[in-house]
mmCIF file with all atom_site columns, C-alpha atoms in Angstrom:
data_model
loop_
_atom_site.group_PDB
_atom_site.id
_atom_site.type_symbol
_atom_site.label_atom_id
_atom_site.label_alt_id
_atom_site.label_comp_id
_atom_site.label_asym_id
_atom_site.label_entity_id
_atom_site.label_seq_id
_atom_site.pdbx_PDB_ins_code
_atom_site.Cartn_x
_atom_site.Cartn_y
_atom_site.Cartn_z
_atom_site.occupancy
_atom_site.B_iso_or_equiv
_atom_site.pdbx_formal_charge
_atom_site.auth_seq_id
_atom_site.auth_comp_id
_atom_site.auth_asym_id
_atom_site.auth_atom_id
_atom_site.pdbx_PDB_model_num
ATOM 1   C CA . ASP Q 1 1   ? -6.958  -3.375  6.806   1.00 0.00 ? 1   ASP Q CA 1
ATOM 2   C CA . ALA Q 1 2   ? -9.374  -2.197  9.484   1.00 0.00 ? 2   ALA Q CA 1
ATOM 3   C CA . GLY Q 1 3   ? -9.735  -4.692  12.318  1.00 0.00 ? 3   GLY Q CA 1
ATOM 4   C CA . ILE Q 1 4   ? -13.287 -5.909  11.823  1.00 0.00 ? 4   ILE Q CA 1
ATOM 5   C CA . THR Q 1 5   ? -14.432 -9.468  12.311  1.00 0.00 ? 5   THR Q CA 1
ATOM 6   C CA . GLN Q 1 6   ? -17.855 -10.996 11.935  1.00 0.00 ? 6   GLN Q CA 1
ATOM 7   C CA . SER Q 1 7   ? -19.158 -14.214 13.420  1.00 0.00 ? 7   SER Q CA 1
ATOM 8   C CA . PRO Q 1 8   ? -20.349 -16.605 12.326  1.00 0.00 ? 8   PRO Q CA 1
ATOM 9   C CA . ARG Q 1 9   ? -19.192 -16.364 8.704   1.00 0.00 ? 9   ARG Q CA 1
ATOM 10  C CA . HIS Q 1 10  ? -21.832 -18.810 7.545   1.00 0.00 ? 10  HIS Q CA 1
ATOM 11  C CA . LYS Q 1 11  ? -25.070 -19.911 9.144   1.00 0.00 ? 11  LYS Q CA 1
ATOM 12  C CA . VAL Q 1 12  ? -28.008 -22.045 8.115   1.00 0.00 ? 12  VAL Q CA 1
ATOM 13  C CA . THR Q 1 13  ? -31.105 -21.880 10.266  1.00 0.00 ? 13  THR Q CA 1
ATOM 14  C CA . GLU Q 1 14  ? -34.798 -22.637 10.124  1.00 0.00 ? 14  GLU Q CA 1
ATOM 15  C CA . THR Q 1 15  ? -37.736 -20.286 9.846   1.00 0.00 ? 15  THR Q CA 1
ATOM 16  C CA . GLY Q 1 16  ? -38.910 -19.032 13.221  1.00 0.00 ? 16  GLY Q CA 1
ATOM 17  C CA . THR Q 1 17  ? -35.638 -19.477 15.078  1.00 0.00 ? 17  THR Q CA 1
ATOM 18  C CA . PRO Q 1 18  ? -33.736 -16.556 16.639  1.00 0.00 ? 18  PRO Q CA 1
ATOM 19  C CA . VAL Q 1 19  ? -30.367 -15.655 15.146  1.00 0.00 ? 19  VAL Q CA 1
ATOM 20  C CA . THR Q 1 20  ? -27.667 -13.306 16.401  1.00 0.00 ? 20  THR Q CA 1
ATOM 21  C CA . LEU Q 1 21  ? -24.792 -12.057 14.304  1.00 0.00 ? 21  LEU Q CA 1
ATOM 22  C CA . ARG Q 1 22  ? -21.794 -10.429 15.915  1.00 0.00 ? 22  ARG Q CA 1
ATOM 23  C CA . CYS Q 1 23  ? -19.507 -7.694  14.674  1.00 0.00 ? 23  CYS Q CA 1
ATOM 24  C CA . HIS Q 1 24  ? -16.295 -6.993  16.543  1.00 0.00 ? 24  HIS Q CA 1
ATOM 25  C CA . GLN Q 1 25  ? -13.869 -4.125  15.876  1.00 0.00 ? 25  GLN Q CA 1
ATOM 26  C CA . THR Q 1 26  ? -10.452 -3.290  17.268  1.00 0.00 ? 26  THR Q CA 1
ATOM 27  C CA . GLU Q 1 27  ? -10.297 0.271   15.866  1.00 0.00 ? 27  GLU Q CA 1
ATOM 28  C CA . ASN Q 1 28  ? -12.254 1.990   18.662  1.00 0.00 ? 28  ASN Q CA 1
ATOM 29  C CA . HIS Q 1 29  ? -14.483 3.659   16.066  1.00 0.00 ? 29  HIS Q CA 1
ATOM 30  C CA . ARG Q 1 30  ? -17.642 5.273   17.350  1.00 0.00 ? 30  ARG Q CA 1
ATOM 31  C CA . TYR Q 1 31  ? -19.955 4.376   14.472  1.00 0.00 ? 31  TYR Q CA 1
ATOM 32  C CA . MET Q 1 32  ? -20.947 0.868   13.494  1.00 0.00 ? 32  MET Q CA 1
ATOM 33  C CA . TYR Q 1 33  ? -23.402 -0.278  10.829  1.00 0.00 ? 33  TYR Q CA 1
ATOM 34  C CA . TRP Q 1 34  ? -25.229 -3.373  9.681   1.00 0.00 ? 34  TRP Q CA 1
ATOM 35  C CA . TYR Q 1 35  ? -26.048 -3.821  6.000   1.00 0.00 ? 35  TYR Q CA 1
ATOM 36  C CA . ARG Q 1 36  ? -27.629 -6.589  4.017   1.00 0.00 ? 36  ARG Q CA 1
ATOM 37  C CA . GLN Q 1 37  ? -26.689 -7.408  0.450   1.00 0.00 ? 37  GLN Q CA 1
ATOM 38  C CA . ASP Q 1 38  ? -29.127 -9.020  -1.949  1.00 0.00 ? 38  ASP Q CA 1
ATOM 39  C CA . PRO Q 1 39  ? -28.890 -9.552  -5.704  1.00 0.00 ? 39  PRO Q CA 1
ATOM 40  C CA . GLY Q 1 40  ? -30.292 -6.566  -7.570  1.00 0.00 ? 40  GLY Q CA 1
ATOM 41  C CA . HIS Q 1 41  ? -30.332 -4.359  -4.471  1.00 0.00 ? 41  HIS Q CA 1
ATOM 42  C CA . GLY Q 1 42  ? -26.751 -3.570  -3.648  1.00 0.00 ? 42  GLY Q CA 1
ATOM 43  C CA . LEU Q 1 43  ? -26.174 -2.923  0.057   1.00 0.00 ? 43  LEU Q CA 1
ATOM 44  C CA . ARG Q 1 44  ? -28.961 -1.576  2.218   1.00 0.00 ? 44  ARG Q CA 1
ATOM 45  C CA . LEU Q 1 45  ? -28.613 -0.194  5.733   1.00 0.00 ? 45  LEU Q CA 1
ATOM 46  C CA . ILE Q 1 46  ? -30.434 -2.115  8.466   1.00 0.00 ? 46  ILE Q CA 1
ATOM 47  C CA . HIS Q 1 47  ? -29.378 -0.348  11.681  1.00 0.00 ? 47  HIS Q CA 1
ATOM 48  C CA . TYR Q 1 48  ? -26.492 1.722   12.872  1.00 0.00 ? 48  TYR Q CA 1
ATOM 49  C CA . SER Q 1 49  ? -24.957 2.749   16.167  1.00 0.00 ? 49  SER Q CA 1
ATOM 50  C CA . TYR Q 1 50  ? -23.348 6.055   17.117  1.00 0.00 ? 50  TYR Q CA 1
ATOM 51  C CA . GLY Q 1 51  ? -22.125 4.973   20.521  1.00 0.00 ? 51  GLY Q CA 1
ATOM 52  C CA . VAL Q 1 52  ? -22.599 2.487   23.329  1.00 0.00 ? 52  VAL Q CA 1
ATOM 53  C CA . LYS Q 1 53  ? -26.337 1.919   23.764  1.00 0.00 ? 53  LYS Q CA 1
ATOM 54  C CA . ASP Q 1 54  ? -27.088 4.475   21.007  1.00 0.00 ? 54  ASP Q CA 1
ATOM 55  C CA . THR Q 1 55  ? -28.674 2.958   17.918  1.00 0.00 ? 55  THR Q CA 1
ATOM 56  C CA . ASP Q 1 56  ? -31.025 3.996   15.145  1.00 0.00 ? 56  ASP Q CA 1
ATOM 57  C CA . LYS Q 1 57  ? -32.922 2.444   12.267  1.00 0.00 ? 57  LYS Q CA 1
ATOM 58  C CA . GLY Q 1 58  ? -31.847 2.304   8.682   1.00 0.00 ? 58  GLY Q CA 1
ATOM 59  C CA . GLU Q 1 59  ? -33.682 1.698   5.445   1.00 0.00 ? 59  GLU Q CA 1
ATOM 60  C CA . VAL Q 1 60  ? -34.680 -1.948  6.050   1.00 0.00 ? 60  VAL Q CA 1
ATOM 61  C CA . SER Q 1 61  ? -34.960 -2.361  9.823   1.00 0.00 ? 61  SER Q CA 1
ATOM 62  C CA . ASP Q 1 62  ? -38.202 -4.355  10.082  1.00 0.00 ? 62  ASP Q CA 1
ATOM 63  C CA . GLY Q 1 63  ? -37.602 -7.779  11.650  1.00 0.00 ? 63  GLY Q CA 1
ATOM 64  C CA . TYR Q 1 64  ? -34.204 -6.821  13.048  1.00 0.00 ? 64  TYR Q CA 1
ATOM 65  C CA . SER Q 1 65  ? -32.961 -5.494  16.358  1.00 0.00 ? 65  SER Q CA 1
ATOM 66  C CA . VAL Q 1 66  ? -29.483 -4.443  17.445  1.00 0.00 ? 66  VAL Q CA 1
ATOM 67  C CA . SER Q 1 67  ? -27.557 -3.912  20.630  1.00 0.00 ? 67  SER Q CA 1
ATOM 68  C CA . ARG Q 1 68  ? -24.263 -2.338  21.537  1.00 0.00 ? 68  ARG Q CA 1
ATOM 69  C CA . SER Q 1 69  ? -23.111 -2.759  25.115  1.00 0.00 ? 69  SER Q CA 1
ATOM 70  C CA . LYS Q 1 70  ? -19.420 -2.182  24.355  1.00 0.00 ? 70  LYS Q CA 1
ATOM 71  C CA . THR Q 1 71  ? -17.642 0.038   21.870  1.00 0.00 ? 71  THR Q CA 1
ATOM 72  C CA . GLU Q 1 72  ? -16.128 -2.931  20.098  1.00 0.00 ? 72  GLU Q CA 1
ATOM 73  C CA . ASP Q 1 73  ? -19.214 -5.119  19.667  1.00 0.00 ? 73  ASP Q CA 1
ATOM 74  C CA . PHE Q 1 74  ? -22.378 -4.573  17.648  1.00 0.00 ? 74  PHE Q CA 1
ATOM 75  C CA . LEU Q 1 75  ? -24.950 -7.369  17.589  1.00 0.00 ? 75  LEU Q CA 1
ATOM 76  C CA . LEU Q 1 76  ? -27.679 -7.913  15.010  1.00 0.00 ? 76  LEU Q CA 1
ATOM 77  C CA . THR Q 1 77  ? -30.597 -10.107 16.072  1.00 0.00 ? 77  THR Q CA 1
ATOM 78  C CA . LEU Q 1 78  ? -33.315 -11.667 14.000  1.00 0.00 ? 78  LEU Q CA 1
ATOM 79  C CA . GLU Q 1 79  ? -35.938 -12.464 16.625  1.00 0.00 ? 79  GLU Q CA 1
ATOM 80  C CA . SER Q 1 80  ? -37.770 -14.954 14.399  1.00 0.00 ? 80  SER Q CA 1
ATOM 81  C CA . ALA Q 1 81  ? -35.942 -15.579 11.160  1.00 0.00 ? 81  ALA Q CA 1
ATOM 82  C CA . THR Q 1 82  ? -37.865 -15.677 7.880   1.00 0.00 ? 82  THR Q CA 1
ATOM 83  C CA . SER Q 1 83  ? -36.807 -16.857 4.426   1.00 0.00 ? 83  SER Q CA 1
ATOM 84  C CA . SER Q 1 84  ? -36.813 -13.242 3.217   1.00 0.00 ? 84  SER Q CA 1
ATOM 85  C CA . GLN Q 1 85  ? -33.921 -12.604 5.592   1.00 0.00 ? 85  GLN Q CA 1
ATOM 86  C CA . THR Q 1 86  ? -31.687 -14.979 3.687   1.00 0.00 ? 86  THR Q CA 1
ATOM 87  C CA . SER Q 1 87  ? -28.889 -12.651 2.671   1.00 0.00 ? 87  SER Q CA 1
ATOM 88  C CA . VAL Q 1 88  ? -25.281 -11.673 3.133   1.00 0.00 ? 88  VAL Q CA 1
ATOM 89  C CA . TYR Q 1 89  ? -24.825 -9.363  6.103   1.00 0.00 ? 89  TYR Q CA 1
ATOM 90  C CA . PHE Q 1 90  ? -22.012 -6.855  6.356   1.00 0.00 ? 90  PHE Q CA 1
ATOM 91  C CA . CYS Q 1 91  ? -20.839 -4.882  9.322   1.00 0.00 ? 91  CYS Q CA 1
ATOM 92  C CA . ALA Q 1 92  ? -19.042 -1.571  8.780   1.00 0.00 ? 92  ALA Q CA 1
ATOM 93  C CA . ILE Q 1 93  ? -17.335 0.984   10.994  1.00 0.00 ? 93  ILE Q CA 1
ATOM 94  C CA . SER Q 1 94  ? -16.388 4.639   10.760  1.00 0.00 ? 94  SER Q CA 1
ATOM 95  C CA . GLU Q 1 95  ? -14.847 7.179   13.089  1.00 0.00 ? 95  GLU Q CA 1
ATOM 96  C CA . SER Q 1 96  ? -17.819 9.521   12.897  1.00 0.00 ? 96  SER Q CA 1
ATOM 97  C CA . TYR Q 1 97  ? -20.924 10.307  10.872  1.00 0.00 ? 97  TYR Q CA 1
ATOM 98  C CA . ARG Q 1 98  ? -19.052 12.871  8.782   1.00 0.00 ? 98  ARG Q CA 1
ATOM 99  C CA . PRO Q 1 99  ? -18.958 11.971  5.095   1.00 0.00 ? 99  PRO Q CA 1
ATOM 100 C CA . THR Q 1 100 ? -15.205 12.536  5.190   1.00 0.00 ? 100 THR Q CA 1
ATOM 101 C CA . ASP Q 1 101 ? -14.883 9.452   7.334   1.00 0.00 ? 101 ASP Q CA 1
ATOM 102 C CA . THR Q 1 102 ? -14.813 6.401   5.114   1.00 0.00 ? 102 THR Q CA 1
ATOM 103 C CA . GLN Q 1 103 ? -16.676 3.281   6.151   1.00 0.00 ? 103 GLN Q CA 1
ATOM 104 C CA . TYR Q 1 104 ? -14.660 0.091   6.376   1.00 0.00 ? 104 TYR Q CA 1
ATOM 105 C CA . PHE Q 1 105 ? -16.378 -3.232  5.980   1.00 0.00 ? 105 PHE Q CA 1
ATOM 106 C CA . GLY Q 1 106 ? -16.084 -6.618  7.630   1.00 0.00 ? 106 GLY Q CA 1
ATOM 107 C CA . PRO Q 1 107 ? -15.837 -9.885  5.671   1.00 0.00 ? 107 PRO Q CA 1
ATOM 108 C CA . GLY Q 1 108 ? -19.582 -10.597 5.715   1.00 0.00 ? 108 GLY Q CA 1
ATOM 109 C CA . THR Q 1 109 ? -21.848 -13.349 7.057   1.00 0.00 ? 109 THR Q CA 1
ATOM 110 C CA . ARG Q 1 110 ? -23.865 -15.534 4.717   1.00 0.00 ? 110 ARG Q CA 1
ATOM 111 C CA . LEU Q 1 111 ? -27.176 -16.413 6.367   1.00 0.00 ? 111 LEU Q CA 1
ATOM 112 C CA . THR Q 1 112 ? -29.569 -18.960 4.919   1.00 0.00 ? 112 THR Q CA 1
ATOM 113 C CA . VAL Q 1 113 ? -33.044 -19.334 6.412   1.00 0.00 ? 113 VAL Q CA 1
ATOM 114 C CA . LEU Q 1 114 ? -34.790 -22.529 5.336   1.00 0.00 ? 114 LEU Q CA 1
ATOM 115 C CA . ALA O 2 1   ? -33.162 11.354  -0.315  1.00 0.00 ? 1   ALA O CA 1
ATOM 116 C CA . GLN O 2 2   ? -30.115 10.262  -2.171  1.00 0.00 ? 2   GLN O CA 1
ATOM 117 C CA . THR O 2 3   ? -30.192 7.805   -5.040  1.00 0.00 ? 3   THR O CA 1
ATOM 118 C CA . VAL O 2 4   ? -27.379 6.083   -6.869  1.00 0.00 ? 4   VAL O CA 1
ATOM 119 C CA . THR O 2 5   ? -27.851 4.383   -10.245 1.00 0.00 ? 5   THR O CA 1
ATOM 120 C CA . GLN O 2 6   ? -25.493 1.996   -11.985 1.00 0.00 ? 6   GLN O CA 1
ATOM 121 C CA . SER O 2 7   ? -26.949 1.263   -15.396 1.00 0.00 ? 7   SER O CA 1
ATOM 122 C CA . GLN O 2 8   ? -24.502 -1.474  -16.397 1.00 0.00 ? 8   GLN O CA 1
ATOM 123 C CA . PRO O 2 9   ? -25.221 -4.753  -14.559 1.00 0.00 ? 9   PRO O CA 1
ATOM 124 C CA . GLU O 2 10  ? -22.224 -6.403  -16.260 1.00 0.00 ? 10  GLU O CA 1
ATOM 125 C CA . MET O 2 11  ? -19.137 -5.281  -18.135 1.00 0.00 ? 11  MET O CA 1
ATOM 126 C CA . SER O 2 12  ? -16.174 -7.085  -19.592 1.00 0.00 ? 12  SER O CA 1
ATOM 127 C CA . VAL O 2 13  ? -12.686 -6.000  -20.601 1.00 0.00 ? 13  VAL O CA 1
ATOM 128 C CA . GLN O 2 14  ? -9.592  -7.591  -22.051 1.00 0.00 ? 14  GLN O CA 1
ATOM 129 C CA . GLU O 2 15  ? -6.566  -7.802  -19.836 1.00 0.00 ? 15  GLU O CA 1
ATOM 130 C CA . ALA O 2 16  ? -4.357  -4.676  -20.186 1.00 0.00 ? 16  ALA O CA 1
ATOM 131 C CA . GLU O 2 17  ? -7.197  -2.668  -21.739 1.00 0.00 ? 17  GLU O CA 1
ATOM 132 C CA . THR O 2 18  ? -9.159  0.215   -20.212 1.00 0.00 ? 18  THR O CA 1
ATOM 133 C CA . VAL O 2 19  ? -12.744 0.042   -19.023 1.00 0.00 ? 19  VAL O CA 1
ATOM 134 C CA . THR O 2 20  ? -15.145 2.672   -17.685 1.00 0.00 ? 20  THR O CA 1
ATOM 135 C CA . LEU O 2 21  ? -17.955 1.920   -15.249 1.00 0.00 ? 21  LEU O CA 1
ATOM 136 C CA . SER O 2 22  ? -20.846 4.372   -15.108 1.00 0.00 ? 22  SER O CA 1
ATOM 137 C CA . CYS O 2 23  ? -22.638 5.828   -12.117 1.00 0.00 ? 23  CYS O CA 1
ATOM 138 C CA . THR O 2 24  ? -25.176 8.606   -11.769 1.00 0.00 ? 24  THR O CA 1
ATOM 139 C CA . TYR O 2 25  ? -26.502 9.982   -8.527  1.00 0.00 ? 25  TYR O CA 1
ATOM 140 C CA . ASP O 2 26  ? -29.025 12.410  -7.192  1.00 0.00 ? 26  ASP O CA 1
ATOM 141 C CA . THR O 2 27  ? -28.802 14.383  -3.990  1.00 0.00 ? 27  THR O CA 1
ATOM 142 C CA . SER O 2 28  ? -30.124 17.614  -2.533  1.00 0.00 ? 28  SER O CA 1
ATOM 143 C CA . GLU O 2 29  ? -27.036 18.054  -0.409  1.00 0.00 ? 29  GLU O CA 1
ATOM 144 C CA . SER O 2 30  ? -24.463 20.667  -1.374  1.00 0.00 ? 30  SER O CA 1
ATOM 145 C CA . ASP O 2 31  ? -21.676 18.874  0.470   1.00 0.00 ? 31  ASP O CA 1
ATOM 146 C CA . TYR O 2 32  ? -21.397 15.215  -0.373  1.00 0.00 ? 32  TYR O CA 1
ATOM 147 C CA . TYR O 2 33  ? -18.907 12.498  -1.119  1.00 0.00 ? 33  TYR O CA 1
ATOM 148 C CA . LEU O 2 34  ? -18.808 9.753   -3.696  1.00 0.00 ? 34  LEU O CA 1
ATOM 149 C CA . PHE O 2 35  ? -17.124 6.391   -3.509  1.00 0.00 ? 35  PHE O CA 1
ATOM 150 C CA . TRP O 2 36  ? -16.332 3.346   -5.551  1.00 0.00 ? 36  TRP O CA 1
ATOM 151 C CA . TYR O 2 37  ? -16.102 0.067   -3.675  1.00 0.00 ? 37  TYR O CA 1
ATOM 152 C CA . LYS O 2 38  ? -14.808 -3.221  -5.065  1.00 0.00 ? 38  LYS O CA 1
ATOM 153 C CA . GLN O 2 39  ? -16.191 -6.570  -3.952  1.00 0.00 ? 39  GLN O CA 1
ATOM 154 C CA . PRO O 2 40  ? -14.141 -9.548  -5.172  1.00 0.00 ? 40  PRO O CA 1
ATOM 155 C CA . PRO O 2 41  ? -15.384 -13.133 -4.874  1.00 0.00 ? 41  PRO O CA 1
ATOM 156 C CA . SER O 2 42  ? -14.159 -13.164 -1.277  1.00 0.00 ? 42  SER O CA 1
ATOM 157 C CA . ARG O 2 43  ? -17.089 -10.768 -0.605  1.00 0.00 ? 43  ARG O CA 1
ATOM 158 C CA . GLN O 2 44  ? -14.922 -8.248  1.235   1.00 0.00 ? 44  GLN O CA 1
ATOM 159 C CA . MET O 2 45  ? -15.909 -4.665  0.458   1.00 0.00 ? 45  MET O CA 1
ATOM 160 C CA . ILE O 2 46  ? -12.799 -2.691  -0.436  1.00 0.00 ? 46  ILE O CA 1
ATOM 161 C CA . LEU O 2 47  ? -12.671 1.059   -0.910  1.00 0.00 ? 47  LEU O CA 1
ATOM 162 C CA . VAL O 2 48  ? -11.210 1.859   -4.331  1.00 0.00 ? 48  VAL O CA 1
ATOM 163 C CA . ILE O 2 49  ? -11.473 5.619   -4.597  1.00 0.00 ? 49  ILE O CA 1
ATOM 164 C CA . ARG O 2 50  ? -13.216 8.600   -3.046  1.00 0.00 ? 50  ARG O CA 1
ATOM 165 C CA . GLN O 2 51  ? -14.225 11.996  -4.450  1.00 0.00 ? 51  GLN O CA 1
ATOM 166 C CA . GLU O 2 52  ? -15.219 15.090  -2.502  1.00 0.00 ? 52  GLU O CA 1
ATOM 167 C CA . ALA O 2 53  ? -17.932 16.989  -4.358  1.00 0.00 ? 53  ALA O CA 1
ATOM 168 C CA . TYR O 2 54  ? -16.353 20.367  -3.634  1.00 0.00 ? 54  TYR O CA 1
ATOM 169 C CA . LYS O 2 55  ? -13.151 19.353  -5.402  1.00 0.00 ? 55  LYS O CA 1
ATOM 170 C CA . GLN O 2 56  ? -13.043 19.965  -9.128  1.00 0.00 ? 56  GLN O CA 1
ATOM 171 C CA . GLN O 2 57  ? -10.009 17.765  -9.639  1.00 0.00 ? 57  GLN O CA 1
ATOM 172 C CA . ASN O 2 58  ? -10.818 14.160  -10.392 1.00 0.00 ? 58  ASN O CA 1
ATOM 173 C CA . ALA O 2 59  ? -9.506  11.656  -7.861  1.00 0.00 ? 59  ALA O CA 1
ATOM 174 C CA . THR O 2 60  ? -6.853  9.163   -8.937  1.00 0.00 ? 60  THR O CA 1
ATOM 175 C CA . GLU O 2 61  ? -5.455  6.076   -7.236  1.00 0.00 ? 61  GLU O CA 1
ATOM 176 C CA . ASN O 2 62  ? -2.830  4.294   -9.326  1.00 0.00 ? 62  ASN O CA 1
ATOM 177 C CA . ARG O 2 63  ? -4.689  2.624   -12.218 1.00 0.00 ? 63  ARG O CA 1
ATOM 178 C CA . PHE O 2 64  ? -8.080  3.836   -10.975 1.00 0.00 ? 64  PHE O CA 1
ATOM 179 C CA . SER O 2 65  ? -9.436  7.272   -11.754 1.00 0.00 ? 65  SER O CA 1
ATOM 180 C CA . VAL O 2 66  ? -12.816 8.943   -11.810 1.00 0.00 ? 66  VAL O CA 1
ATOM 181 C CA . ASN O 2 67  ? -14.555 11.304  -14.181 1.00 0.00 ? 67  ASN O CA 1
ATOM 182 C CA . PHE O 2 68  ? -16.655 13.497  -11.912 1.00 0.00 ? 68  PHE O CA 1
ATOM 183 C CA . GLN O 2 69  ? -19.186 15.638  -13.746 1.00 0.00 ? 69  GLN O CA 1
ATOM 184 C CA . LYS O 2 70  ? -20.967 17.559  -11.001 1.00 0.00 ? 70  LYS O CA 1
ATOM 185 C CA . ALA O 2 71  ? -23.531 19.330  -13.173 1.00 0.00 ? 71  ALA O CA 1
ATOM 186 C CA . ALA O 2 72  ? -24.526 16.068  -14.814 1.00 0.00 ? 72  ALA O CA 1
ATOM 187 C CA . LYS O 2 73  ? -24.367 14.208  -11.479 1.00 0.00 ? 73  LYS O CA 1
ATOM 188 C CA . SER O 2 74  ? -22.159 11.613  -13.035 1.00 0.00 ? 74  SER O CA 1
ATOM 189 C CA . PHE O 2 75  ? -19.309 9.727   -11.373 1.00 0.00 ? 75  PHE O CA 1
ATOM 190 C CA . SER O 2 76  ? -17.667 7.129   -13.592 1.00 0.00 ? 76  SER O CA 1
ATOM 191 C CA . LEU O 2 77  ? -14.725 4.890   -12.718 1.00 0.00 ? 77  LEU O CA 1
ATOM 192 C CA . LYS O 2 78  ? -11.953 4.262   -15.203 1.00 0.00 ? 78  LYS O CA 1
ATOM 193 C CA . ILE O 2 79  ? -9.692  1.265   -14.752 1.00 0.00 ? 79  ILE O CA 1
ATOM 194 C CA . SER O 2 80  ? -6.541  1.400   -16.844 1.00 0.00 ? 80  SER O CA 1
ATOM 195 C CA . ASP O 2 81  ? -4.301  -1.537  -17.739 1.00 0.00 ? 81  ASP O CA 1
ATOM 196 C CA . SER O 2 82  ? -6.928  -3.973  -16.434 1.00 0.00 ? 82  SER O CA 1
ATOM 197 C CA . GLN O 2 83  ? -5.629  -6.971  -14.525 1.00 0.00 ? 83  GLN O CA 1
ATOM 198 C CA . LEU O 2 84  ? -7.215  -10.327 -13.771 1.00 0.00 ? 84  LEU O CA 1
ATOM 199 C CA . GLY O 2 85  ? -7.396  -9.308  -10.128 1.00 0.00 ? 85  GLY O CA 1
ATOM 200 C CA . ASP O 2 86  ? -9.680  -6.426  -11.030 1.00 0.00 ? 86  ASP O CA 1
ATOM 201 C CA . ALA O 2 87  ? -12.511 -8.873  -11.704 1.00 0.00 ? 87  ALA O CA 1
ATOM 202 C CA . ALA O 2 88  ? -15.166 -8.106  -9.105  1.00 0.00 ? 88  ALA O CA 1
ATOM 203 C CA . MET O 2 89  ? -18.441 -6.392  -8.385  1.00 0.00 ? 89  MET O CA 1
ATOM 204 C CA . TYR O 2 90  ? -18.051 -2.629  -8.258  1.00 0.00 ? 90  TYR O CA 1
ATOM 205 C CA . PHE O 2 91  ? -20.400 -0.471  -6.245  1.00 0.00 ? 91  PHE O CA 1
ATOM 206 C CA . CYS O 2 92  ? -20.840 3.257   -6.514  1.00 0.00 ? 92  CYS O CA 1
ATOM 207 C CA . ALA O 2 93  ? -21.962 4.990   -3.299  1.00 0.00 ? 93  ALA O CA 1
ATOM 208 C CA . SER O 2 94  ? -22.868 8.453   -2.091  1.00 0.00 ? 94  SER O CA 1
ATOM 209 C CA . VAL O 2 95  ? -23.115 10.140  1.294   1.00 0.00 ? 95  VAL O CA 1
ATOM 210 C CA . GLY O 2 96  ? -23.853 13.700  2.287   1.00 0.00 ? 96  GLY O CA 1
ATOM 211 C CA . GLY O 2 97  ? -25.260 15.874  5.041   1.00 0.00 ? 97  GLY O CA 1
ATOM 212 C CA . SER O 2 98  ? -27.213 13.828  7.523   1.00 0.00 ? 98  SER O CA 1
ATOM 213 C CA . GLU O 2 99  ? -27.864 11.101  5.007   1.00 0.00 ? 99  GLU O CA 1
ATOM 214 C CA . LYS O 2 100 ? -26.295 7.687   5.396   1.00 0.00 ? 100 LYS O CA 1
ATOM 215 C CA . LEU O 2 101 ? -24.202 5.924   2.763   1.00 0.00 ? 101 LEU O CA 1
ATOM 216 C CA . VAL O 2 102 ? -26.339 4.839   -0.203  1.00 0.00 ? 102 VAL O CA 1
ATOM 217 C CA . PHE O 2 103 ? -25.154 2.229   -2.703  1.00 0.00 ? 103 PHE O CA 1
ATOM 218 C CA . GLY O 2 104 ? -25.953 1.500   -6.299  1.00 0.00 ? 104 GLY O CA 1
ATOM 219 C CA . LYS O 2 105 ? -26.871 -2.036  -7.345  1.00 0.00 ? 105 LYS O CA 1
ATOM 220 C CA . GLY O 2 106 ? -23.431 -2.829  -8.635  1.00 0.00 ? 106 GLY O CA 1
ATOM 221 C CA . THR O 2 107 ? -21.640 -3.675  -11.885 1.00 0.00 ? 107 THR O CA 1
ATOM 222 C CA . LYS O 2 108 ? -20.016 -7.066  -12.354 1.00 0.00 ? 108 LYS O CA 1
ATOM 223 C CA . LEU O 2 109 ? -16.686 -6.677  -14.127 1.00 0.00 ? 109 LEU O CA 1
ATOM 224 C CA . THR O 2 110 ? -15.140 -9.623  -15.939 1.00 0.00 ? 110 THR O CA 1
ATOM 225 C CA . VAL O 2 111 ? -11.527 -9.436  -17.094 1.00 0.00 ? 111 VAL O CA 1
ATOM 226 C CA . ASN O 2 112 ? -10.698 -11.707 -20.004 1.00 0.00 ? 112 ASN O CA 1
ATOM 227 C CA . PRO O 2 113 ? -7.118  -12.997 -20.392 1.00 0.00 ? 113 PRO O CA 1
#
């Protein structure tokens, strides 16, 4: 299994509070991704990173920001959490952007915004 | 833009039987890849099988195989000799060119003993 951890694994927070989720990898892969998973939607890309300090938006980026100061860590921040951001969040990694490079996923973080 | 459609929200199969999960996709890319991911109750996303679009031969991984029909843009997953541990959500996904990985909405597979 790819060395990917996510923290926290579960979090309950209140509307309007800031939340940061962390993804940590030990594979030294260049690309990292944040997805959210909601019933009836599958997984949707929020943001991705193609290197330290290099990030870009995905399909559902509104309300989220990311940072990557080290190769191994990719942070997802909800500046002011809303109930619509209640979801399961997955981090993924890949060696490059090439389709030949499979993405490997972390265990997920369940976030509940009350 | 790529799209991936899984038309079966739920499927069930008897243990030891064979089941086929359907997936159709649409892409303008000539070079693309297709995947099936499994998500058991633990929520971990696990890669099951991968198919390169330029390969005519269908991919196979032990009890898992695909039926890739490029002209019809169809990519179904066949699970043979189903086991209780195969119970999970299964997601079809596609990636190609500069596009990022796109997932279908998933099919929940139940395996009955």
